[in-house]
Short mmCIF file of C-alpha atoms in Angstrom, two decimals:
data_model
loop_
_atom_site.label_atom_id
_atom_site.label_comp_id
_atom_site.label_asym_id
_atom_site.label_seq_id
_atom_site.Cartn_x
_atom_site.Cartn_y
_atom_site.Cartn_z
CA MET D 1 -52.19 113.95 -59.94
CA ARG D 2 -55.79 112.86 -59.74
CA VAL D 3 -55.24 110.34 -56.94
CA VAL D 4 -54.34 113.26 -54.62
CA GLY D 5 -57.52 115.13 -55.50
CA ALA D 6 -59.56 111.97 -55.01
CA PHE D 7 -57.95 111.42 -51.61
CA ARG D 8 -58.75 114.98 -50.59
CA ASP D 9 -62.35 114.57 -51.77
CA SER D 10 -62.74 111.24 -49.96
CA TYR D 11 -61.13 112.02 -46.62
CA GLY D 12 -60.98 115.81 -46.37
CA VAL D 13 -57.20 116.01 -45.88
CA GLU D 14 -54.01 115.69 -47.89
CA PRO D 15 -52.41 112.21 -48.05
CA ALA D 16 -49.22 111.51 -46.13
CA GLY D 17 -47.64 110.39 -49.39
CA VAL D 18 -48.15 108.94 -52.85
CA TRP D 19 -46.49 105.75 -54.08
CA HIS D 20 -46.42 103.84 -57.37
CA ALA D 21 -45.77 100.17 -58.20
CA PRO D 22 -45.71 98.86 -61.78
CA GLY D 23 -47.20 95.86 -63.47
CA ARG D 24 -44.86 93.45 -65.18
CA VAL D 25 -44.41 91.43 -68.32
CA ASN D 26 -42.31 88.28 -68.35
CA LEU D 27 -39.80 88.04 -71.16
CA ILE D 28 -39.22 84.33 -70.53
CA GLY D 29 -39.40 81.83 -67.68
CA GLU D 30 -43.07 80.86 -67.39
CA HIS D 31 -44.43 78.62 -64.61
CA THR D 32 -40.87 78.16 -63.35
CA ASP D 33 -41.09 80.47 -60.32
CA TYR D 34 -43.04 78.09 -58.08
CA ASN D 35 -40.66 75.32 -59.17
CA ASP D 36 -37.70 77.19 -57.61
CA GLY D 37 -36.54 78.07 -61.11
CA PHE D 38 -35.41 81.07 -63.12
CA VAL D 39 -37.44 83.97 -64.53
CA LEU D 40 -36.69 87.10 -66.55
CA PRO D 41 -39.47 89.69 -66.16
CA PHE D 42 -39.36 93.46 -66.33
CA ALA D 43 -41.48 96.22 -64.82
CA LEU D 44 -43.83 98.15 -67.09
CA PRO D 45 -44.63 101.87 -67.40
CA TRP D 46 -48.19 101.14 -66.21
CA GLY D 47 -49.17 100.19 -62.68
CA VAL D 48 -51.00 101.24 -59.54
CA THR D 49 -50.61 104.59 -57.78
CA ALA D 50 -51.75 104.93 -54.15
CA ALA D 51 -52.29 107.98 -51.95
CA VAL D 52 -52.06 106.82 -48.35
CA SER D 53 -52.23 108.15 -44.78
CA PRO D 54 -51.89 106.06 -41.60
CA ARG D 55 -54.70 105.67 -39.06
CA GLU D 56 -54.30 105.04 -35.34
CA ASP D 57 -57.58 103.13 -34.90
CA GLY D 58 -56.68 100.15 -37.12
CA VAL D 59 -59.49 100.84 -39.60
CA ILE D 60 -58.68 100.35 -43.29
CA ARG D 61 -60.52 102.59 -45.75
CA LEU D 62 -59.99 101.78 -49.41
CA ARG D 63 -61.17 103.55 -52.52
CA SER D 64 -60.32 102.55 -56.07
CA LEU D 65 -60.93 105.00 -58.89
CA GLN D 66 -61.67 101.98 -61.10
CA ALA D 67 -63.68 99.73 -58.76
CA GLY D 68 -66.63 101.86 -57.69
CA GLU D 69 -67.87 102.02 -54.09
CA PRO D 70 -65.30 102.65 -51.32
CA VAL D 71 -64.67 99.99 -48.68
CA THR D 72 -64.29 100.39 -44.92
CA LEU D 73 -62.80 97.47 -42.98
CA ALA D 74 -62.51 97.02 -39.23
CA THR D 75 -60.15 94.08 -39.93
CA PRO D 76 -58.57 92.74 -43.14
CA ASP D 77 -60.72 89.60 -42.90
CA GLU D 78 -63.81 91.63 -43.84
CA ALA D 79 -62.47 92.40 -47.34
CA GLU D 80 -64.06 90.98 -50.47
CA GLY D 81 -63.20 91.04 -54.17
CA TRP D 82 -60.41 93.38 -55.28
CA ALA D 83 -60.06 94.75 -51.75
CA ARG D 84 -58.65 91.41 -50.56
CA TYR D 85 -55.44 92.03 -52.46
CA ALA D 86 -54.91 95.31 -50.60
CA ALA D 87 -56.20 94.14 -47.21
CA GLY D 88 -54.10 91.00 -47.46
CA VAL D 89 -50.94 93.09 -47.30
CA PHE D 90 -52.08 94.66 -44.02
CA TRP D 91 -52.66 91.11 -42.78
CA ALA D 92 -49.28 89.86 -44.04
CA LEU D 93 -47.43 92.75 -42.41
CA GLY D 94 -49.37 92.44 -39.15
CA GLU D 95 -47.97 91.87 -35.71
CA GLY D 96 -46.97 88.46 -34.41
CA GLU D 97 -44.66 85.71 -35.51
CA ARG D 98 -46.49 85.04 -38.76
CA GLY D 99 -46.33 88.65 -39.87
CA GLN D 100 -43.72 90.01 -42.26
CA GLY D 101 -43.35 93.34 -40.48
CA ARG D 102 -40.60 92.19 -38.08
CA GLY D 103 -42.98 92.38 -35.16
CA ARG D 104 -43.57 96.10 -35.57
CA PRO D 105 -47.18 97.24 -35.39
CA VAL D 106 -49.02 97.98 -38.61
CA GLY D 107 -52.14 100.01 -38.06
CA GLY D 108 -54.90 101.06 -40.40
CA ALA D 109 -54.79 103.51 -43.26
CA ASP D 110 -56.83 105.66 -45.58
CA VAL D 111 -56.05 104.68 -49.17
CA VAL D 112 -57.06 105.83 -52.64
CA ILE D 113 -55.70 103.86 -55.58
CA ASP D 114 -55.61 104.59 -59.29
CA GLY D 115 -54.51 101.98 -61.81
CA ASP D 116 -53.63 102.17 -65.49
CA VAL D 117 -52.52 98.60 -66.21
CA PRO D 118 -54.46 97.57 -69.33
CA PRO D 119 -57.41 95.48 -68.07
CA GLY D 120 -57.53 91.79 -68.88
CA ALA D 121 -53.95 91.78 -70.13
CA GLY D 122 -52.42 89.46 -67.52
CA LEU D 123 -49.80 92.08 -66.64
CA SER D 124 -50.05 91.67 -62.86
CA SER D 125 -52.18 94.55 -61.71
CA SER D 126 -52.84 92.51 -58.55
CA ALA D 127 -49.13 92.32 -57.73
CA ALA D 128 -48.78 96.05 -58.41
CA LEU D 129 -51.61 96.74 -55.94
CA GLU D 130 -50.04 94.52 -53.30
CA VAL D 131 -46.58 95.98 -53.74
CA VAL D 132 -47.71 99.62 -53.70
CA ILE D 133 -49.61 99.02 -50.44
CA GLY D 134 -46.61 97.22 -48.95
CA THR D 135 -44.22 99.97 -50.04
CA ALA D 136 -46.41 102.67 -48.50
CA LEU D 137 -46.95 100.81 -45.22
CA ASN D 138 -43.26 100.01 -44.96
CA GLU D 139 -42.42 103.70 -45.02
CA LEU D 140 -45.37 105.01 -43.01
CA TYR D 141 -44.88 102.50 -40.20
CA GLY D 142 -41.07 102.40 -40.29
CA LEU D 143 -40.86 98.65 -40.87
CA GLY D 144 -37.40 98.78 -42.43
CA LEU D 145 -38.13 96.10 -45.02
CA THR D 146 -36.03 95.62 -48.13
CA LYS D 147 -37.71 95.64 -51.53
CA MET D 148 -37.50 91.85 -51.68
CA GLU D 149 -39.06 91.57 -48.23
CA ILE D 150 -41.93 93.77 -49.41
CA ALA D 151 -42.33 91.47 -52.42
CA LEU D 152 -42.40 88.43 -50.12
CA ALA D 153 -45.07 90.05 -47.94
CA ALA D 154 -47.11 90.76 -51.07
CA GLN D 155 -46.73 87.15 -52.19
CA LYS D 156 -47.81 85.95 -48.74
CA ALA D 157 -50.91 88.11 -49.03
CA GLU D 158 -51.81 86.57 -52.38
CA ASN D 159 -50.98 82.99 -51.38
CA ASP D 160 -52.36 82.79 -47.86
CA PHE D 161 -54.98 85.55 -47.73
CA VAL D 162 -56.39 85.72 -51.27
CA GLY D 163 -55.77 82.02 -51.89
CA MET D 164 -53.94 82.25 -55.23
CA PRO D 165 -50.86 79.96 -55.23
CA CYS D 166 -48.60 82.27 -57.26
CA GLY D 167 -44.82 82.31 -57.16
CA ILE D 168 -42.66 85.31 -56.28
CA MET D 169 -41.99 86.59 -59.81
CA ASP D 170 -44.76 89.16 -60.21
CA GLN D 171 -44.22 90.87 -56.87
CA ALA D 172 -40.42 90.84 -57.22
CA ALA D 173 -40.58 92.42 -60.68
CA SER D 174 -42.91 95.14 -59.40
CA ALA D 175 -40.73 95.89 -56.38
CA LEU D 176 -37.24 95.59 -57.89
CA GLY D 177 -37.63 96.58 -61.54
CA GLU D 178 -35.15 98.99 -63.13
CA GLU D 179 -35.56 101.25 -66.11
CA GLY D 180 -34.00 99.78 -69.25
CA LYS D 181 -33.30 96.41 -67.63
CA ALA D 182 -34.88 93.02 -67.17
CA LEU D 183 -34.70 91.29 -63.78
CA PHE D 184 -33.08 87.88 -63.61
CA LEU D 185 -34.46 86.18 -60.50
CA ASP D 186 -33.45 82.86 -59.00
CA CYS D 187 -36.70 81.95 -57.29
CA ARG D 188 -34.99 79.61 -54.82
CA THR D 189 -32.20 81.80 -53.51
CA LEU D 190 -34.00 85.08 -54.35
CA GLY D 191 -30.75 86.25 -55.88
CA THR D 192 -31.21 88.87 -58.59
CA ARG D 193 -29.22 90.34 -61.44
CA SER D 194 -30.04 93.26 -63.72
CA ILE D 195 -29.83 92.38 -67.41
CA PRO D 196 -29.59 95.25 -69.93
CA PHE D 197 -32.61 95.23 -72.23
CA ASP D 198 -32.34 98.30 -74.45
CA LEU D 199 -34.17 97.22 -77.57
CA ALA D 200 -34.26 100.67 -79.16
CA SER D 201 -30.49 100.70 -79.63
CA HIS D 202 -30.84 97.48 -81.64
CA GLY D 203 -33.71 98.75 -83.77
CA MET D 204 -36.15 96.41 -82.04
CA GLN D 205 -39.40 96.58 -80.08
CA LEU D 206 -41.20 94.19 -77.78
CA LEU D 207 -44.90 94.35 -78.54
CA ILE D 208 -47.55 93.28 -76.08
CA ILE D 209 -50.56 91.74 -77.83
CA ASN D 210 -53.41 92.02 -75.34
CA THR D 211 -56.06 89.49 -76.38
CA GLY D 212 -58.47 90.90 -73.78
CA VAL D 213 -59.80 87.40 -73.09
CA HIS D 214 -59.77 85.49 -69.83
CA HIS D 215 -61.05 81.94 -69.70
CA GLU D 216 -62.72 81.27 -66.37
CA LEU D 217 -61.07 77.90 -65.83
CA ALA D 218 -57.75 79.67 -65.31
CA ASP D 219 -57.49 79.79 -61.52
CA GLY D 220 -58.34 76.14 -60.89
CA GLN D 221 -56.13 75.02 -63.76
CA TYR D 222 -53.23 77.10 -62.41
CA ALA D 223 -53.44 75.29 -59.07
CA ARG D 224 -53.66 71.96 -60.88
CA ARG D 225 -50.50 72.68 -62.88
CA ARG D 226 -48.66 73.53 -59.70
CA LYS D 227 -49.83 70.28 -58.11
CA ASP D 228 -48.66 68.33 -61.16
CA CYS D 229 -45.19 69.83 -60.71
CA GLU D 230 -45.10 69.07 -56.98
CA ASN D 231 -46.18 65.48 -57.59
CA ALA D 232 -43.54 65.03 -60.29
CA ALA D 233 -40.80 66.40 -58.03
CA LYS D 234 -41.87 64.05 -55.25
CA ARG D 235 -41.86 61.08 -57.60
CA LEU D 236 -38.37 62.01 -58.79
CA GLY D 237 -37.07 62.49 -55.25
CA VAL D 238 -36.09 66.15 -55.69
CA ASP D 239 -37.12 69.24 -53.76
CA ALA D 240 -38.36 70.95 -56.92
CA LEU D 241 -38.24 70.43 -60.67
CA ARG D 242 -35.43 72.97 -60.81
CA ASP D 243 -33.20 70.18 -59.40
CA VAL D 244 -33.68 67.83 -62.36
CA THR D 245 -30.31 67.49 -64.10
CA ASP D 246 -30.94 64.37 -66.20
CA LEU D 247 -34.07 65.26 -68.15
CA ALA D 248 -34.17 62.08 -70.23
CA GLY D 249 -33.83 59.95 -67.10
CA ALA D 250 -36.50 61.93 -65.30
CA LEU D 251 -38.96 61.68 -68.19
CA ALA D 252 -38.44 57.91 -68.33
CA LYS D 253 -39.79 57.70 -64.77
CA LEU D 254 -42.86 59.83 -65.40
CA SER D 255 -45.97 59.66 -67.52
CA GLY D 256 -48.95 61.78 -68.53
CA ASP D 257 -49.32 65.29 -67.15
CA GLU D 258 -46.38 64.98 -64.75
CA ARG D 259 -44.07 64.07 -67.62
CA ARG D 260 -45.23 66.97 -69.77
CA ARG D 261 -45.02 69.54 -66.95
CA THR D 262 -41.50 68.40 -66.07
CA GLN D 263 -40.31 68.66 -69.65
CA HIS D 264 -41.56 72.24 -69.85
CA VAL D 265 -40.12 73.43 -66.55
CA VAL D 266 -36.65 71.95 -67.08
CA THR D 267 -36.30 73.19 -70.66
CA GLU D 268 -37.77 76.60 -69.79
CA ASN D 269 -35.12 77.14 -67.14
CA HIS D 270 -32.46 76.46 -69.77
CA ARG D 271 -34.15 78.89 -72.13
CA VAL D 272 -33.98 81.63 -69.50
CA GLU D 273 -30.25 81.09 -69.10
CA ALA D 274 -29.77 81.06 -72.88
CA VAL D 275 -31.68 84.34 -73.31
CA ILE D 276 -29.55 85.99 -70.63
CA GLY D 277 -26.40 84.84 -72.40
CA LEU D 278 -27.57 86.26 -75.71
CA LEU D 279 -28.63 89.58 -74.18
CA ARG D 280 -25.32 89.97 -72.39
CA ALA D 281 -23.56 89.29 -75.71
CA GLY D 282 -25.69 91.92 -77.45
CA ALA D 283 -27.36 89.32 -79.68
CA VAL D 284 -30.86 90.64 -79.04
CA ARG D 285 -32.37 89.46 -82.31
CA GLU D 286 -31.31 85.90 -81.61
CA ILE D 287 -33.58 85.48 -78.59
CA GLY D 288 -36.58 85.21 -80.91
CA ALA D 289 -36.12 81.49 -81.50
CA LEU D 290 -36.16 80.89 -77.75
CA LEU D 291 -39.41 82.84 -77.41
CA ASN D 292 -40.93 80.61 -80.09
CA ALA D 293 -39.73 77.47 -78.32
CA SER D 294 -41.14 78.71 -75.04
CA HIS D 295 -44.58 79.18 -76.57
CA LEU D 296 -44.63 75.72 -78.11
CA SER D 297 -43.67 74.23 -74.75
CA LEU D 298 -46.34 76.20 -72.91
CA ARG D 299 -48.91 75.19 -75.52
CA ASP D 300 -48.05 71.50 -75.83
CA GLN D 301 -46.31 70.49 -72.59
CA PHE D 302 -47.76 72.79 -69.94
CA GLU D 303 -51.08 73.20 -71.77
CA VAL D 304 -51.85 76.74 -70.62
CA SER D 305 -52.31 78.49 -73.94
CA CYS D 306 -55.62 79.08 -75.73
CA ALA D 307 -56.82 79.71 -79.27
CA GLU D 308 -56.57 83.49 -79.00
CA LEU D 309 -52.96 83.34 -77.78
CA ASP D 310 -51.95 80.75 -80.37
CA VAL D 311 -53.41 82.80 -83.23
CA ALA D 312 -51.68 85.96 -81.96
CA VAL D 313 -48.30 84.23 -81.75
CA GLU D 314 -48.57 82.49 -85.12
CA ALA D 315 -49.78 85.64 -86.89
CA ALA D 316 -47.04 87.76 -85.32
CA VAL D 317 -44.32 85.41 -86.57
CA ARG D 318 -45.98 85.21 -89.97
CA GLY D 319 -46.00 89.01 -90.07
CA GLY D 320 -42.26 89.20 -89.50
CA ALA D 321 -41.67 88.99 -85.73
CA ARG D 322 -38.34 87.47 -84.75
CA GLY D 323 -40.18 85.46 -82.13
CA ALA D 324 -43.34 85.46 -80.05
CA ARG D 325 -44.93 83.65 -77.15
CA MET D 326 -47.74 83.81 -74.65
CA THR D 327 -46.76 85.47 -71.39
CA GLY D 328 -48.21 85.17 -67.91
CA GLY D 329 -50.27 82.39 -66.36
CA GLY D 330 -52.13 81.54 -69.56
CA PHE D 331 -55.70 80.77 -70.66
CA GLY D 332 -55.91 84.32 -72.00
CA GLY D 333 -54.18 87.60 -71.30
CA SER D 334 -51.29 88.65 -73.51
CA ALA D 335 -48.64 87.47 -75.90
CA ILE D 336 -45.36 89.23 -76.61
CA ALA D 337 -43.55 89.59 -79.93
CA LEU D 338 -39.97 90.66 -80.64
CA VAL D 339 -40.14 92.83 -83.72
CA ALA D 340 -37.71 94.95 -85.75
CA ASP D 341 -38.79 98.57 -86.07
CA ASP D 342 -39.43 98.20 -89.81
CA ARG D 343 -41.73 95.21 -89.29
CA VAL D 344 -44.00 96.60 -86.58
CA GLU D 345 -46.81 97.59 -88.92
CA SER D 346 -46.76 94.31 -90.81
CA VAL D 347 -46.98 92.41 -87.51
CA ARG D 348 -49.90 94.57 -86.40
CA GLU D 349 -51.69 93.97 -89.69
CA SER D 350 -51.04 90.24 -89.58
CA VAL D 351 -52.39 89.83 -86.05
CA THR D 352 -55.45 92.05 -86.49
CA GLY D 353 -56.19 90.38 -89.83
CA ALA D 354 -56.03 86.91 -88.26
CA TYR D 355 -58.46 87.99 -85.55
CA ALA D 356 -60.81 89.58 -88.08
CA GLU D 357 -60.90 86.35 -90.12
CA ARG D 358 -62.24 84.57 -87.04
CA GLY D 359 -64.72 87.28 -86.12
CA TRP D 360 -62.79 88.14 -82.96
CA THR D 361 -62.38 91.63 -81.50
CA ALA D 362 -59.02 93.07 -82.53
CA PRO D 363 -56.43 92.85 -79.75
CA ASP D 364 -54.73 95.93 -78.35
CA ILE D 365 -51.08 96.05 -79.41
CA TYR D 366 -48.54 98.36 -77.80
CA PRO D 367 -44.77 98.47 -77.19
CA ALA D 368 -43.38 97.65 -73.75
CA THR D 369 -40.20 99.15 -72.30
CA PRO D 370 -38.60 98.30 -68.93
CA ALA D 371 -39.57 100.82 -66.23
CA GLN D 372 -38.58 101.60 -62.66
CA GLY D 373 -40.02 99.51 -59.84
CA ALA D 374 -41.98 100.59 -56.77
CA ARG D 375 -41.16 104.04 -55.49
CA ARG D 376 -42.49 107.10 -53.70
CA LEU D 377 -43.80 109.86 -55.97
CA LEU D 378 -44.81 112.54 -53.44
#
């Protein structure tokens, strides 16, 4: 395991332990998590591995095998760039009433991380980094946190320390994922349910189509979409858009962006529930139509797609996919396609051909299977 050798080279000793947390892909339920809604992600085989040892002096030393120069921090506040995602977890778990560590002290640590989440794919490498740090610190400092509490600390780090207003989905999927299963999460109650998602037994695959593009407007637009949803909920007199039960009545009271965002969130929640029902009934192939509907809603109502995602989705369906949609926050990243085993090559050819026609770099395409969530390796 190269992270152990890198730790030894960096710090001259063996690590106290090695932990792993996966990235995630979301099957359906997009931009619903911060609206107290429903999501259905699963953990991926790729993620972030961390070799970690505690320090008594409070100093945080971080080295990434992908990010270049190591970082030494006297306090989390000194962190910049990628290191803020790791340092933010130390901050979130810190002592005091605002900390998530139940008042128990969290000291420093020596850390080496190694990630293999495909870059630029929108598969939550940041959440994997946060969760692996939280999982290691929880064990090393005896915090006694549950997996969901670790996910909440990771979300706090990203929201309040990094400044990205994400929901809980990414961190929860990384912390609680199970092999062969998707994770149904009620983002209000934090209740979870494991949903069997064994595509191989149905002769199916879920392909990730990694466009490799990221449009720089994404972060500001993400915050704007969230604000649209909050404003719509306030105008409708509900705590969150999840509480809208009369969609037609709600839409009659709204206009413009708030109307479109509400239509997406409410219908997307229903799509999540419908997909779960079909999966539980063993009707895996039938979820394709709901994936298609989700993409159209994200494209037209939530307006977070982009040309590269739209072309990937349309070409995948044209090539024989049962359904496809963008996944993740949008403005780039990845799409997913539900494909029968005997149509995989035709879908690949259709998507790569569509990109070639436009002079775009061919996207990476690979199958995704549900993997285990955060855990100790050594």
